[in-house]
């Protein structure tokens, strides 16, 4: 009994959205205020949750400080995503 071959699988194209240093600062401020990582990724930045996890664990943007509470409040009240 053999396996039937299936068509090759292809990955979806990359979304292309990258987080900037300013984005990372906002992410860190949100994490400090106990926002859920999934919400930060999906609702605010439109990226895979792994990108937020990379920031939360210090894998990326380790040298970027969190945005101030005032900057975070301005971002949240604007209702827009960065870029």
Tab-separated table of C-alpha atoms in Angstrom:
chain	number	residue	atom	x	y	z
A	1	UNK	CA	0.000	0.000	0.000
A	2	UNK	CA	1.596	3.235	-1.134
A	3	UNK	CA	0.858	6.835	-0.453
A	4	UNK	CA	-0.667	8.910	-3.158
A	5	UNK	CA	1.335	11.955	-3.942
A	6	UNK	CA	-0.351	15.229	-3.214
A	7	UNK	CA	0.375	18.547	-4.877
A	8	UNK	CA	3.231	20.493	-3.310
A	9	UNK	CA	2.165	22.810	-0.522
A	10	UNK	CA	3.011	26.444	-0.783
A	11	UNK	CA	3.200	28.965	1.977
A	12	UNK	CA	1.090	32.056	1.792
A	13	UNK	CA	3.046	35.169	0.851
A	14	UNK	CA	4.425	37.173	3.744
A	15	UNK	CA	2.171	39.975	4.897
A	16	UNK	CA	4.975	42.474	4.650
A	17	UNK	CA	4.041	44.373	7.810
A	18	UNK	CA	7.085	45.013	9.952
A	19	UNK	CA	7.159	46.602	13.348
A	20	UNK	CA	9.278	49.725	13.654
A	21	UNK	CA	11.144	50.888	16.738
A	22	UNK	CA	8.260	53.288	17.486
A	23	UNK	CA	5.797	50.391	17.158
A	24	UNK	CA	7.913	48.305	19.538
A	25	UNK	CA	7.842	51.112	22.093
A	26	UNK	CA	4.031	51.155	21.915
A	27	UNK	CA	3.903	47.366	22.174
A	28	UNK	CA	6.046	47.477	25.311
A	29	UNK	CA	3.794	50.131	26.843
A	30	UNK	CA	0.727	48.010	26.074
A	31	UNK	CA	2.353	44.930	27.580
A	32	UNK	CA	3.164	46.919	30.725
A	33	UNK	CA	-0.548	47.768	30.973
A	34	UNK	CA	-1.507	44.092	30.641
A	35	UNK	CA	-2.955	44.210	27.133
A	36	UNK	CA	-3.217	40.693	25.689
A	37	UNK	CA	-0.484	39.866	23.173
A	38	UNK	CA	-3.059	38.634	20.664
A	39	UNK	CA	-4.991	41.907	20.872
A	40	UNK	CA	-1.848	43.967	20.412
A	41	UNK	CA	-0.831	41.958	17.364
A	42	UNK	CA	-4.209	41.629	15.663
A	43	UNK	CA	-6.180	44.719	16.625
A	44	UNK	CA	-3.506	47.362	16.783
A	45	UNK	CA	-0.719	46.320	14.418
A	46	UNK	CA	-2.041	43.629	12.093
A	47	UNK	CA	0.919	41.311	12.590
A	48	UNK	CA	1.403	37.708	13.638
A	49	UNK	CA	1.332	37.263	17.409
A	50	UNK	CA	4.877	35.947	17.293
A	51	UNK	CA	6.150	39.435	16.560
A	52	UNK	CA	4.655	40.725	19.822
A	53	UNK	CA	5.994	37.689	21.640
A	54	UNK	CA	9.477	38.454	20.285
A	55	UNK	CA	9.260	41.901	21.873
A	56	UNK	CA	7.768	40.606	25.129
A	57	UNK	CA	10.548	38.060	25.595
A	58	UNK	CA	13.358	40.437	24.654
A	59	UNK	CA	14.197	38.613	21.425
A	60	UNK	CA	13.693	41.783	19.386
A	61	UNK	CA	13.965	45.494	20.143
A	62	UNK	CA	15.630	44.869	23.501
A	63	UNK	CA	17.193	48.337	23.387
A	64	UNK	CA	13.892	50.172	22.790
A	65	UNK	CA	12.231	51.611	25.909
A	66	UNK	CA	8.460	51.496	26.360
A	67	UNK	CA	6.492	54.479	25.096
A	68	UNK	CA	5.316	56.920	27.725
A	69	UNK	CA	1.783	56.683	29.093
A	70	UNK	CA	0.990	59.938	27.284
A	71	UNK	CA	2.263	58.589	23.945
A	72	UNK	CA	0.280	55.396	24.422
A	73	UNK	CA	-2.860	57.351	25.283
A	74	UNK	CA	-2.410	59.496	22.175
A	75	UNK	CA	-1.985	56.396	20.014
A	76	UNK	CA	-5.024	54.678	21.502
A	77	UNK	CA	-7.233	57.748	21.184
A	78	UNK	CA	-6.254	58.294	17.560
A	79	UNK	CA	-8.030	55.105	16.515
A	80	UNK	CA	-5.453	54.566	13.784
A	81	UNK	CA	-2.774	51.994	13.367
A	82	UNK	CA	0.797	53.144	12.743
A	83	UNK	CA	1.894	53.545	9.118
